Tab-separated table of N, CA, C and O in Angstrom:
chain	number	residue	atom	x	y	z
C	252	UNK	N	-33.017	33.537	-17.257
C	252	UNK	CA	-31.678	33.308	-17.763
C	252	UNK	C	-30.671	33.227	-16.610
C	252	UNK	O	-29.754	32.413	-16.666
C	253	UNK	N	-30.829	34.108	-15.602
C	253	UNK	CA	-29.917	34.079	-14.460
C	253	UNK	C	-30.004	32.742	-13.731
C	253	UNK	O	-29.012	32.248	-13.205
C	254	UNK	N	-31.198	32.174	-13.709
C	254	UNK	CA	-31.394	30.899	-13.030
C	254	UNK	C	-30.594	29.794	-13.725
C	254	UNK	O	-30.001	28.942	-13.068
C	255	UNK	N	-30.537	29.802	-15.039
C	255	UNK	CA	-29.777	28.800	-15.791
C	255	UNK	C	-28.291	28.934	-15.488
C	255	UNK	O	-27.599	27.942	-15.272
C	256	UNK	N	-27.774	30.168	-15.467
C	256	UNK	CA	-26.356	30.381	-15.158
C	256	UNK	C	-26.025	29.921	-13.743
C	256	UNK	O	-24.964	29.372	-13.490
C	257	UNK	N	-26.954	30.164	-12.851
C	257	UNK	CA	-26.748	29.736	-11.465
C	257	UNK	C	-26.689	28.203	-11.375
C	257	UNK	O	-25.840	27.639	-10.686
C	258	UNK	N	-27.589	27.530	-12.065
C	258	UNK	CA	-27.612	26.059	-12.074
C	258	UNK	C	-26.327	25.524	-12.698
C	258	UNK	O	-25.717	24.577	-12.181
C	259	UNK	N	-25.897	26.127	-13.795
C	259	UNK	CA	-24.661	25.700	-14.454
C	259	UNK	C	-23.468	25.915	-13.512
C	259	UNK	O	-22.594	25.058	-13.394
C	260	UNK	N	-23.446	27.039	-12.825
C	260	UNK	CA	-22.364	27.323	-11.878
C	260	UNK	C	-22.325	26.314	-10.743
C	260	UNK	O	-21.252	25.829	-10.356
C	261	UNK	N	-23.454	25.967	-10.201
C	261	UNK	CA	-23.520	24.972	-9.125
C	261	UNK	C	-23.077	23.610	-9.644
C	261	UNK	O	-22.322	22.890	-8.983
C	262	UNK	N	-23.524	23.234	-10.850
C	262	UNK	CA	-23.133	21.948	-11.431
C	262	UNK	C	-21.620	21.890	-11.649
C	262	UNK	O	-20.984	20.865	-11.381
C	263	UNK	N	-21.031	22.976	-12.133
C	263	UNK	CA	-19.580	23.010	-12.337
C	263	UNK	C	-18.832	22.906	-11.013
C	263	UNK	O	-17.826	22.202	-10.914
C	264	UNK	N	-19.310	23.600	-9.997
C	264	UNK	CA	-18.667	23.523	-8.682
C	264	UNK	C	-18.729	22.106	-8.130
C	264	UNK	O	-17.742	21.597	-7.575
C	265	UNK	N	-19.852	21.447	-8.299
C	265	UNK	CA	-19.980	20.058	-7.843
C	265	UNK	C	-19.041	19.141	-8.616
C	265	UNK	O	-18.405	18.253	-8.030
C	266	UNK	N	-18.939	19.350	-9.923
C	266	UNK	CA	-18.061	18.514	-10.743
C	266	UNK	C	-16.601	18.684	-10.328
C	266	UNK	O	-15.855	17.700	-10.214
C	267	UNK	N	-16.177	19.919	-10.086
C	267	UNK	CA	-14.801	20.174	-9.662
C	267	UNK	C	-14.543	19.532	-8.301
C	267	UNK	O	-13.508	18.897	-8.081
C	268	UNK	N	-15.480	19.634	-7.385
C	268	UNK	CA	-15.337	19.022	-6.068
C	268	UNK	C	-15.210	17.507	-6.179
C	268	UNK	O	-14.351	16.899	-5.529
C	269	UNK	N	-16.025	16.904	-7.014
C	269	UNK	CA	-15.950	15.457	-7.205
C	269	UNK	C	-14.616	15.034	-7.811
C	269	UNK	O	-14.044	14.009	-7.416
C	270	UNK	N	-14.101	15.814	-8.754
C	270	UNK	CA	-12.794	15.505	-9.344
C	270	UNK	C	-11.679	15.590	-8.309
C	270	UNK	O	-10.782	14.746	-8.272
C	271	UNK	N	-11.727	16.585	-7.462
C	271	UNK	CA	-10.711	16.726	-6.412
C	271	UNK	C	-10.793	15.557	-5.436
C	271	UNK	O	-9.771	14.961	-5.076
C	272	UNK	N	-11.986	15.198	-5.024
C	272	UNK	CA	-12.151	14.059	-4.113
C	272	UNK	C	-11.685	12.765	-4.759
C	272	UNK	O	-11.049	11.926	-4.111
C	273	UNK	N	-11.969	12.575	-6.019
C	273	UNK	CA	-11.529	11.359	-6.720
C	273	UNK	C	-10.012	11.312	-6.799
C	273	UNK	O	-9.409	10.250	-6.624
C	274	UNK	N	-9.379	12.446	-7.038
C	274	UNK	CA	-7.912	12.479	-7.106
C	274	UNK	C	-7.305	12.128	-5.753
C	274	UNK	O	-6.331	11.377	-5.683
C	275	UNK	N	-7.866	12.643	-4.683
C	275	UNK	CA	-7.365	12.309	-3.344
C	275	UNK	C	-7.542	10.824	-3.062
C	275	UNK	O	-6.650	10.178	-2.519
C	276	UNK	N	-8.680	10.288	-3.410
C	276	UNK	CA	-8.953	8.880	-3.183
C	276	UNK	C	-8.003	8.008	-3.995
C	276	UNK	O	-7.503	7.004	-3.507
C	277	UNK	N	-7.716	8.382	-5.242
C	277	UNK	CA	-6.778	7.617	-6.067
C	277	UNK	C	-5.388	7.629	-5.458
C	277	UNK	O	-4.690	6.625	-5.489
C	278	UNK	N	-4.958	8.748	-4.901
C	278	UNK	CA	-3.641	8.816	-4.272
C	278	UNK	C	-3.576	7.869	-3.086
C	278	UNK	O	-2.605	7.133	-2.914
C	279	UNK	N	-4.617	7.866	-2.279
C	279	UNK	CA	-4.619	6.974	-1.133
C	279	UNK	C	-4.711	5.523	-1.581
C	279	UNK	O	-4.047	4.661	-1.019
C	280	UNK	N	-5.519	5.251	-2.591
C	280	UNK	CA	-5.616	3.889	-3.092
C	280	UNK	C	-4.275	3.412	-3.616
C	280	UNK	O	-3.929	2.247	-3.463
C	281	UNK	N	-3.517	4.288	-4.237
C	281	UNK	CA	-2.201	3.896	-4.749
C	281	UNK	C	-1.259	3.526	-3.614
C	281	UNK	O	-0.460	2.607	-3.760
C	282	UNK	N	-1.346	4.228	-2.506
C	282	UNK	CA	-0.526	3.883	-1.343
C	282	UNK	C	-0.905	2.494	-0.841
C	282	UNK	O	-0.041	1.671	-0.541
C	283	UNK	N	-2.188	2.220	-0.770
C	283	UNK	CA	-2.666	0.899	-0.356
C	283	UNK	C	-2.211	-0.155	-1.357
C	283	UNK	O	-1.723	-1.232	-0.976
C	284	UNK	N	-2.331	0.140	-2.639
C	284	UNK	CA	-1.965	-0.828	-3.671
C	284	UNK	C	-0.489	-1.190	-3.616
C	284	UNK	O	-0.130	-2.358	-3.803
C	285	UNK	N	0.388	-0.221	-3.343
C	285	UNK	CA	1.820	-0.543	-3.302
C	285	UNK	C	2.128	-1.421	-2.089
C	285	UNK	O	2.965	-2.326	-2.181
C	286	UNK	N	1.460	-1.203	-0.976
C	286	UNK	CA	1.692	-2.047	0.193
C	286	UNK	C	1.177	-3.462	-0.068
C	286	UNK	O	1.853	-4.447	0.261
C	287	UNK	N	0.012	-3.569	-0.668
C	287	UNK	CA	-0.502	-4.903	-0.998
C	287	UNK	C	0.429	-5.614	-1.993
C	287	UNK	O	0.688	-6.810	-1.859
C	288	UNK	N	0.943	-4.874	-2.967
C	288	UNK	CA	1.879	-5.460	-3.937
C	288	UNK	C	3.161	-5.902	-3.250
C	288	UNK	O	3.724	-6.959	-3.570
C	289	UNK	N	3.617	-5.125	-2.273
C	289	UNK	CA	4.822	-5.471	-1.520
C	289	UNK	C	4.615	-6.787	-0.761
C	289	UNK	O	5.461	-7.679	-0.802
C	290	UNK	N	3.483	-6.910	-0.091
C	290	UNK	CA	3.201	-8.121	0.686
C	290	UNK	C	3.122	-9.339	-0.238
C	290	UNK	O	3.676	-10.400	0.065
C	291	UNK	N	2.469	-9.177	-1.368
C	291	UNK	CA	2.369	-10.301	-2.322
C	291	UNK	C	3.734	-10.665	-2.900
C	291	UNK	O	4.060	-11.842	-3.051
C	292	UNK	N	4.544	-9.647	-3.228
C	292	UNK	CA	5.891	-9.909	-3.758
C	292	UNK	C	6.763	-10.571	-2.700
C	292	UNK	O	7.573	-11.450	-3.019
C	293	UNK	N	6.594	-10.173	-1.455
C	293	UNK	CA	7.326	-10.804	-0.358
C	293	UNK	C	6.962	-12.287	-0.273
C	293	UNK	O	7.843	-13.148	-0.161
C	294	UNK	N	5.678	-12.579	-0.374
C	294	UNK	CA	5.226	-13.961	-0.316
C	294	UNK	C	5.783	-14.793	-1.475
C	294	UNK	O	6.151	-15.948	-1.297
C	295	UNK	N	5.855	-14.182	-2.646
C	295	UNK	CA	6.380	-14.878	-3.829
C	295	UNK	C	7.908	-14.874	-3.888
C	295	UNK	O	8.492	-15.456	-4.787
C	296	UNK	N	8.507	-14.133	-2.933
C	296	UNK	CA	9.963	-13.987	-2.877
C	296	UNK	C	10.499	-13.407	-4.189
C	296	UNK	O	11.514	-13.845	-4.725
C	297	UNK	N	9.798	-12.397	-4.670
C	297	UNK	CA	10.119	-11.737	-5.932
C	297	UNK	C	11.007	-10.525	-5.663
C	297	UNK	O	10.516	-9.411	-5.445
C	298	UNK	N	12.308	-10.744	-5.673
C	298	UNK	CA	13.271	-9.686	-5.333
C	298	UNK	C	13.199	-8.518	-6.313
C	298	UNK	O	13.352	-7.357	-5.906
C	299	UNK	N	12.966	-8.782	-7.584
C	299	UNK	CA	12.882	-7.696	-8.569
C	299	UNK	C	11.696	-6.790	-8.277
C	299	UNK	O	11.822	-5.563	-8.296
C	300	UNK	N	10.542	-7.392	-8.001
C	300	UNK	CA	9.353	-6.606	-7.687
C	300	UNK	C	9.552	-5.829	-6.384
C	300	UNK	O	9.225	-4.655	-6.306
C	301	UNK	N	10.085	-6.500	-5.376
C	301	UNK	CA	10.330	-5.842	-4.082
C	301	UNK	C	11.249	-4.627	-4.276
C	301	UNK	O	10.988	-3.553	-3.747
C	302	UNK	N	12.307	-4.804	-5.032
C	302	UNK	CA	13.245	-3.700	-5.269
C	302	UNK	C	12.585	-2.546	-6.010
C	302	UNK	O	12.844	-1.386	-5.717
C	303	UNK	N	11.722	-2.872	-6.956
C	303	UNK	CA	11.114	-1.821	-7.771
C	303	UNK	C	10.063	-1.012	-7.019
C	303	UNK	O	9.762	0.110	-7.415
C	304	UNK	N	9.521	-1.542	-5.936
C	304	UNK	CA	8.479	-0.806	-5.208
C	304	UNK	C	8.915	-0.380	-3.810
C	304	UNK	O	8.099	0.130	-3.048
C	305	UNK	N	10.182	-0.557	-3.494
C	305	UNK	CA	10.701	-0.137	-2.180
C	305	UNK	C	11.446	1.183	-2.297
C	305	UNK	O	12.064	1.464	-3.324
C	306	UNK	N	11.414	1.963	-1.224
C	306	UNK	CA	12.272	3.146	-1.143
C	306	UNK	C	13.724	2.676	-1.140
C	306	UNK	O	14.023	1.580	-0.649
C	307	UNK	N	14.598	3.501	-1.652
C	307	UNK	CA	16.015	3.130	-1.719
C	307	UNK	C	16.563	2.789	-0.334
C	307	UNK	O	17.319	1.818	-0.189
C	308	UNK	N	16.173	3.559	0.687
C	308	UNK	CA	16.709	3.305	2.027
C	308	UNK	C	16.052	2.108	2.714
C	308	UNK	O	16.498	1.668	3.766
C	309	UNK	N	15.006	1.540	2.128
C	309	UNK	CA	14.352	0.350	2.684
C	309	UNK	C	14.711	-0.913	1.906
C	309	UNK	O	14.541	-2.028	2.402
C	310	UNK	N	15.239	-0.771	0.718
C	310	UNK	CA	15.437	-1.911	-0.180
C	310	UNK	C	16.255	-3.033	0.454
C	310	UNK	O	15.900	-4.210	0.338
C	311	UNK	N	17.332	-2.729	1.140
C	311	UNK	CA	18.151	-3.777	1.776
C	311	UNK	C	17.349	-4.550	2.816
C	311	UNK	O	17.449	-5.768	2.906
C	312	UNK	N	16.557	-3.839	3.605
C	312	UNK	CA	15.707	-4.511	4.596
C	312	UNK	C	14.687	-5.411	3.904
C	312	UNK	O	14.408	-6.521	4.368
C	313	UNK	N	14.135	-4.922	2.803
C	313	UNK	CA	13.147	-5.709	2.063
C	313	UNK	C	13.772	-6.997	1.534
C	313	UNK	O	13.171	-8.068	1.619
C	314	UNK	N	14.980	-6.893	1.022
C	314	UNK	CA	15.659	-8.086	0.503
C	314	UNK	C	16.006	-9.056	1.627
C	314	UNK	O	15.967	-10.281	1.439
C	315	UNK	N	16.311	-8.523	2.813
C	315	UNK	CA	16.535	-9.395	3.972
C	315	UNK	C	15.257	-10.118	4.365
C	315	UNK	O	15.291	-11.286	4.777
C	316	UNK	N	14.121	-9.446	4.244
C	316	UNK	CA	12.842	-10.098	4.531
C	316	UNK	C	12.614	-11.261	3.568
C	316	UNK	O	12.148	-12.324	3.978
C	317	UNK	N	12.950	-11.066	2.301
C	317	UNK	CA	12.817	-12.162	1.330
C	317	UNK	C	13.741	-13.311	1.718
C	317	UNK	O	13.333	-14.474	1.695
C	318	UNK	N	14.977	-12.987	2.078
C	318	UNK	CA	15.923	-14.037	2.483
C	318	UNK	C	15.389	-14.848	3.658
C	318	UNK	O	15.587	-16.062	3.725
C	319	UNK	N	14.704	-14.183	4.581
C	319	UNK	CA	14.197	-14.898	5.749
C	319	UNK	C	13.088	-15.889	5.381
C	319	UNK	O	12.799	-16.803	6.140
C	320	UNK	N	12.501	-15.715	4.209
C	320	UNK	CA	11.437	-16.617	3.761
C	320	UNK	C	11.926	-17.634	2.730
C	320	UNK	O	11.138	-18.440	2.234
C	321	UNK	N	13.209	-17.624	2.431
C	321	UNK	CA	13.717	-18.433	1.318
C	321	UNK	C	13.548	-19.938	1.523
C	321	UNK	O	13.448	-20.681	0.563
C	322	UNK	N	13.492	-20.396	2.750
C	322	UNK	CA	13.392	-21.836	3.001
C	322	UNK	C	11.954	-22.295	3.246
C	322	UNK	O	11.724	-23.453	3.555
C	323	UNK	N	10.998	-21.381	3.108
C	323	UNK	CA	9.613	-21.740	3.393
C	323	UNK	C	8.721	-21.434	2.197
C	323	UNK	O	9.022	-20.571	1.379
C	324	UNK	N	7.622	-22.152	2.126
C	324	UNK	CA	6.575	-21.789	1.188
C	324	UNK	C	5.683	-20.769	1.873
C	324	UNK	O	5.506	-20.817	3.082
C	325	UNK	N	5.168	-19.832	1.120
C	325	UNK	CA	4.302	-18.832	1.751
C	325	UNK	C	3.143	-18.470	0.834
C	325	UNK	O	3.230	-18.578	-0.386
C	326	UNK	N	2.067	-18.030	1.484
C	326	UNK	CA	0.855	-17.670	0.763
C	326	UNK	C	0.149	-16.561	1.535
C	326	UNK	O	0.033	-16.630	2.766
C	327	UNK	N	-0.302	-15.544	0.815
C	327	UNK	CA	-1.051	-14.452	1.431
C	327	UNK	C	-2.516	-14.854	1.488
C	327	UNK	O	-3.083	-15.315	0.501
C	328	UNK	N	-3.124	-14.683	2.666
C	328	UNK	CA	-4.531	-15.023	2.836
C	328	UNK	C	-5.301	-13.857	3.442
C	328	UNK	O	-4.829	-13.234	4.401
C	329	UNK	N	-6.460	-13.584	2.866
C	329	UNK	CA	-7.402	-12.580	3.386
C	329	UNK	C	-6.781	-11.194	3.524
C	329	UNK	O	-7.056	-10.477	4.491
C	330	UNK	N	-5.968	-10.794	2.566
C	330	UNK	CA	-5.303	-9.494	2.620
C	330	UNK	C	-6.295	-8.371	2.369
C	330	UNK	O	-7.032	-8.382	1.382
C	331	UNK	N	-6.303	-7.412	3.263
C	331	UNK	CA	-7.108	-6.212	3.112
C	331	UNK	C	-6.353	-5.071	3.794
C	331	UNK	O	-5.989	-5.187	4.967
C	332	UNK	N	-6.114	-3.991	3.053
C	332	UNK	CA	-5.350	-2.869	3.605
C	332	UNK	C	-6.148	-1.578	3.459
C	332	UNK	O	-6.972	-1.441	2.554
C	333	UNK	N	-5.844	-0.636	4.352
C	333	UNK	CA	-6.485	0.671	4.289
C	333	UNK	C	-5.562	1.725	4.891
C	333	UNK	O	-4.675	1.406	5.689
C	334	UNK	N	-5.784	2.962	4.510
C	334	UNK	CA	-5.025	4.086	5.064
C	334	UNK	C	-5.395	4.233	6.535
C	334	UNK	O	-6.574	4.233	6.891
C	335	UNK	N	-4.374	4.353	7.384
C	335	UNK	CA	-4.652	4.526	8.814
C	335	UNK	C	-4.118	5.848	9.353
C	335	UNK	O	-4.339	6.161	10.516
C	336	UNK	N	-3.430	6.611	8.530
C	336	UNK	CA	-2.934	7.905	8.973
C	336	UNK	C	-1.943	8.476	7.990
C	336	UNK	O	-1.607	7.867	6.975
C	337	UNK	N	-1.456	9.665	8.323
C	337	UNK	CA	-0.478	10.332	7.474
C	337	UNK	C	0.340	11.284	8.327
C	337	UNK	O	-0.164	11.887	9.266
C	338	UNK	N	1.623	11.389	7.994
C	338	UNK	CA	2.518	12.336	8.658
C	338	UNK	C	3.425	12.918	7.588
C	338	UNK	O	4.371	12.260	7.150
C	339	UNK	N	3.103	14.105	7.135
C	339	UNK	CA	3.866	14.706	6.049
C	339	UNK	C	3.724	13.869	4.794
C	339	UNK	O	2.624	13.554	4.353
C	340	UNK	N	4.849	13.460	4.228
C	340	UNK	CA	4.838	12.659	2.996
C	340	UNK	C	4.542	11.185	3.262
C	340	UNK	O	4.238	10.440	2.332
C	341	UNK	N	4.645	10.761	4.512
C	341	UNK	CA	4.418	9.353	4.851
C	341	UNK	C	2.930	9.063	5.020
C	341	UNK	O	2.238	9.751	5.762
C	342	UNK	N	2.476	8.039	4.318
C	342	UNK	CA	1.098	7.563	4.454
C	342	UNK	C	1.171	6.222	5.158
C	342	UNK	O	1.910	5.326	4.735
C	343	UNK	N	0.431	6.089	6.247
C	343	UNK	CA	0.440	4.864	7.030
C	343	UNK	C	-0.682	3.949	6.554
C	343	UNK	O	-1.819	4.390	6.374
C	344	UNK	N	-0.333	2.694	6.349
C	344	UNK	CA	-1.282	1.709	5.839
C	344	UNK	C	-1.322	0.541	6.822
C	344	UNK	O	-0.289	-0.013	7.185
C	345	UNK	N	-2.525	0.196	7.247
C	345	UNK	CA	-2.733	-0.960	8.124
C	345	UNK	C	-3.409	-2.049	7.313
C	345	UNK	O	-4.282	-1.781	6.487
C	346	UNK	N	-2.998	-3.281	7.571
C	346	UNK	CA	-3.535	-4.420	6.824
C	346	UNK	C	-4.045	-5.481	7.790
C	346	UNK	O	-3.593	-5.569	8.932
C	347	UNK	N	-4.957	-6.265	7.288
C	347	UNK	CA	-5.378	-7.473	7.986
C	347	UNK	C	-5.109	-8.644	7.047
C	347	UNK	O	-4.886	-8.465	5.857
C	348	UNK	N	-5.122	-9.819	7.608
C	348	UNK	CA	-4.821	-11.022	6.858
C	348	UNK	C	-3.581	-11.677	7.429
C	348	UNK	O	-3.026	-11.217	8.436
C	349	UNK	N	-3.162	-12.744	6.796
C	349	UNK	CA	-1.980	-13.459	7.277
C	349	UNK	C	-1.095	-13.873	6.112
C	349	UNK	O	-1.545	-14.015	4.981
C	350	UNK	N	0.155	-14.059	6.444
C	350	UNK	CA	1.107	-14.693	5.544
C	350	UNK	C	1.292	-16.098	6.098
C	350	UNK	O	1.842	-16.276	7.189
C	351	UNK	N	0.743	-17.072	5.386
C	351	UNK	CA	0.828	-18.467	5.835
C	351	UNK	C	2.138	-19.060	5.349
C	351	UNK	O	2.467	-18.988	4.174
C	352	UNK	N	2.878	-19.660	6.279
C	352	UNK	CA	4.187	-20.237	5.970
C	352	UNK	C	4.149	-21.747	6.151
C	352	UNK	O	3.462	-22.249	7.036
C	353	UNK	N	4.911	-22.417	5.321
C	353	UNK	CA	5.006	-23.871	5.431
C	353	UNK	C	6.469	-24.257	5.308
C	353	UNK	O	7.114	-24.005	4.292
C	354	UNK	N	6.989	-24.864	6.378
C	354	UNK	CA	8.370	-25.340	6.380
C	354	UNK	C	8.353	-26.828	6.676
C	354	UNK	O	8.100	-27.234	7.809
C	355	UNK	N	8.578	-27.617	5.644
C	355	UNK	CA	8.561	-29.085	5.778
C	355	UNK	C	7.314	-29.595	6.505
C	355	UNK	O	7.398	-30.403	7.420
C	356	UNK	N	6.162	-29.073	6.109
C	356	UNK	CA	4.909	-29.527	6.700
C	356	UNK	C	4.528	-28.841	7.992
C	356	UNK	O	3.445	-29.069	8.520
C	357	UNK	N	5.390	-28.000	8.525
C	357	UNK	CA	5.079	-27.264	9.756
C	357	UNK	C	4.485	-25.911	9.372
C	357	UNK	O	5.142	-25.089	8.743
C	358	UNK	N	3.240	-25.695	9.765
C	358	UNK	CA	2.534	-24.471	9.400
C	358	UNK	C	2.703	-23.394	10.467
C	358	UNK	O	2.650	-23.675	11.663
C	359	UNK	N	2.933	-22.167	10.001
C	359	UNK	CA	2.987	-20.994	10.865
C	359	UNK	C	2.333	-19.844	10.120
C	359	UNK	O	2.206	-19.880	8.896
C	360	UNK	N	1.929	-18.831	10.864
C	360	UNK	CA	1.359	-17.655	10.210
C	360	UNK	C	1.992	-16.392	10.765
C	360	UNK	O	2.417	-16.348	11.928
C	361	UNK	N	2.056	-15.395	9.926
C	361	UNK	CA	2.469	-14.055	10.333
C	361	UNK	C	1.239	-13.170	10.189
C	361	UNK	O	0.667	-13.059	9.095
C	362	UNK	N	0.836	-12.566	11.281
C	362	UNK	CA	-0.325	-11.683	11.290
C	362	UNK	C	0.072	-10.350	10.660
C	362	UNK	O	0.932	-9.633	11.177
C	363	UNK	N	-0.539	-10.006	9.535
C	363	UNK	CA	-0.172	-8.787	8.816
C	363	UNK	C	-0.600	-7.521	9.550
C	363	UNK	O	-0.109	-6.435	9.236
C	364	UNK	N	-1.472	-7.651	10.532
C	364	UNK	CA	-1.882	-6.471	11.305
C	364	UNK	C	-0.840	-6.097	12.364
C	364	UNK	O	-0.982	-5.082	13.039
C	365	UNK	N	0.226	-6.885	12.486
C	365	UNK	CA	1.256	-6.588	13.488
C	365	UNK	C	2.168	-5.436	13.056
C	365	UNK	O	2.962	-4.958	13.861
C	366	UNK	N	2.047	-4.988	11.815
C	366	UNK	CA	2.850	-3.870	11.306
C	366	UNK	C	1.941	-2.755	10.812
C	366	UNK	O	0.855	-3.026	10.311
C	367	UNK	N	2.417	-1.542	10.926
C	367	UNK	CA	1.838	-0.427	10.184
C	367	UNK	C	2.869	-0.098	9.126
C	367	UNK	O	4.032	0.193	9.433
C	368	UNK	N	2.469	-0.186	7.879
C	368	UNK	CA	3.368	-0.003	6.744
C	368	UNK	C	3.439	1.476	6.383
C	368	UNK	O	2.459	2.203	6.527
C	369	UNK	N	4.595	1.911	5.911
C	369	UNK	CA	4.795	3.298	5.521
C	369	UNK	C	4.950	3.358	4.007
C	369	UNK	O	5.854	2.732	3.439
C	370	UNK	N	4.064	4.109	3.357
C	370	UNK	CA	4.148	4.340	1.917
C	370	UNK	C	4.495	5.808	1.695
C	370	UNK	O	4.065	6.678	2.457
C	371	UNK	N	5.268	6.064	0.659
C	371	UNK	CA	5.678	7.432	0.342
C	371	UNK	C	5.743	7.574	-1.174
C	371	UNK	O	6.233	6.682	-1.865
C	372	UNK	N	5.275	8.697	-1.667
C	372	UNK	CA	5.333	8.959	-3.105
C	372	UNK	C	6.681	9.601	-3.415
C	372	UNK	O	7.014	10.656	-2.882
C	373	UNK	N	7.450	8.936	-4.275
C	373	UNK	CA	8.781	9.409	-4.645
C	373	UNK	C	8.852	9.480	-6.164
C	373	UNK	O	8.620	8.475	-6.840
C	374	UNK	N	9.170	10.659	-6.671
C	374	UNK	CA	9.273	10.882	-8.117
C	374	UNK	C	8.032	10.375	-8.851
C	374	UNK	O	8.118	9.756	-9.905
C	375	UNK	N	6.867	10.596	-8.249
C	375	UNK	CA	5.609	10.249	-8.885
C	375	UNK	C	5.124	8.833	-8.659
C	375	UNK	O	4.023	8.482	-9.078
C	376	UNK	N	5.929	7.998	-8.002
C	376	UNK	CA	5.550	6.604	-7.764
C	376	UNK	C	5.472	6.321	-6.277
C	376	UNK	O	6.326	6.757	-5.508
C	377	UNK	N	4.471	5.539	-5.887
C	377	UNK	CA	4.343	5.127	-4.498
C	377	UNK	C	5.336	4.021	-4.199
C	377	UNK	O	5.555	3.142	-5.031
C	378	UNK	N	5.939	4.074	-3.028
C	378	UNK	CA	6.936	3.086	-2.591
C	378	UNK	C	6.635	2.626	-1.186
C	378	UNK	O	6.090	3.367	-0.366
C	379	UNK	N	7.044	1.397	-0.884
C	379	UNK	CA	7.014	0.870	0.480
C	379	UNK	C	8.308	1.336	1.128
C	379	UNK	O	9.395	1.077	0.608
C	380	UNK	N	8.185	2.015	2.276
C	380	UNK	CA	9.372	2.617	2.890
C	380	UNK	C	9.648	2.122	4.305
C	380	UNK	O	10.440	2.724	5.032
C	381	UNK	N	8.992	1.059	4.716
C	381	UNK	CA	9.295	0.495	6.020
C	381	UNK	C	8.060	0.343	6.880
C	381	UNK	O	6.934	0.376	6.402
C	382	UNK	N	8.338	0.208	8.181
C	382	UNK	CA	7.281	0.024	9.164
C	382	UNK	C	7.342	1.161	10.161
C	382	UNK	O	8.383	1.738	10.425
C	383	UNK	N	6.224	1.442	10.739
C	383	UNK	CA	6.141	2.488	11.767
C	383	UNK	C	6.137	1.846	13.121
C	383	UNK	O	5.605	0.815	13.375
């Protein structure tokens, strides 16, 4: 009988550990997801989406970024992001891929790995809060 209780105890401990790890992974994935959503909204020049996922102190900068793309067509290519660090509430996200721009047939690209993005959870929601 003691052996059964021991097995049940070990199984419960493993289940709790897995739940904690899954919760941590979901938090980090959410930080990555908000940065990817920000990059896609920037490409689409979606000011409403950008505003809704930006920190209040970053929102004006985000809208300026949209303005800088207003005369060009843009497309996100090969976007892949991952957590690259953390400092207190700030989660650093690094991305690869490019933002392809087209201005009257002239092609240019912005390398998305040139920035480290800062995500922060505010009032339960992840936000894009700038660059590091």
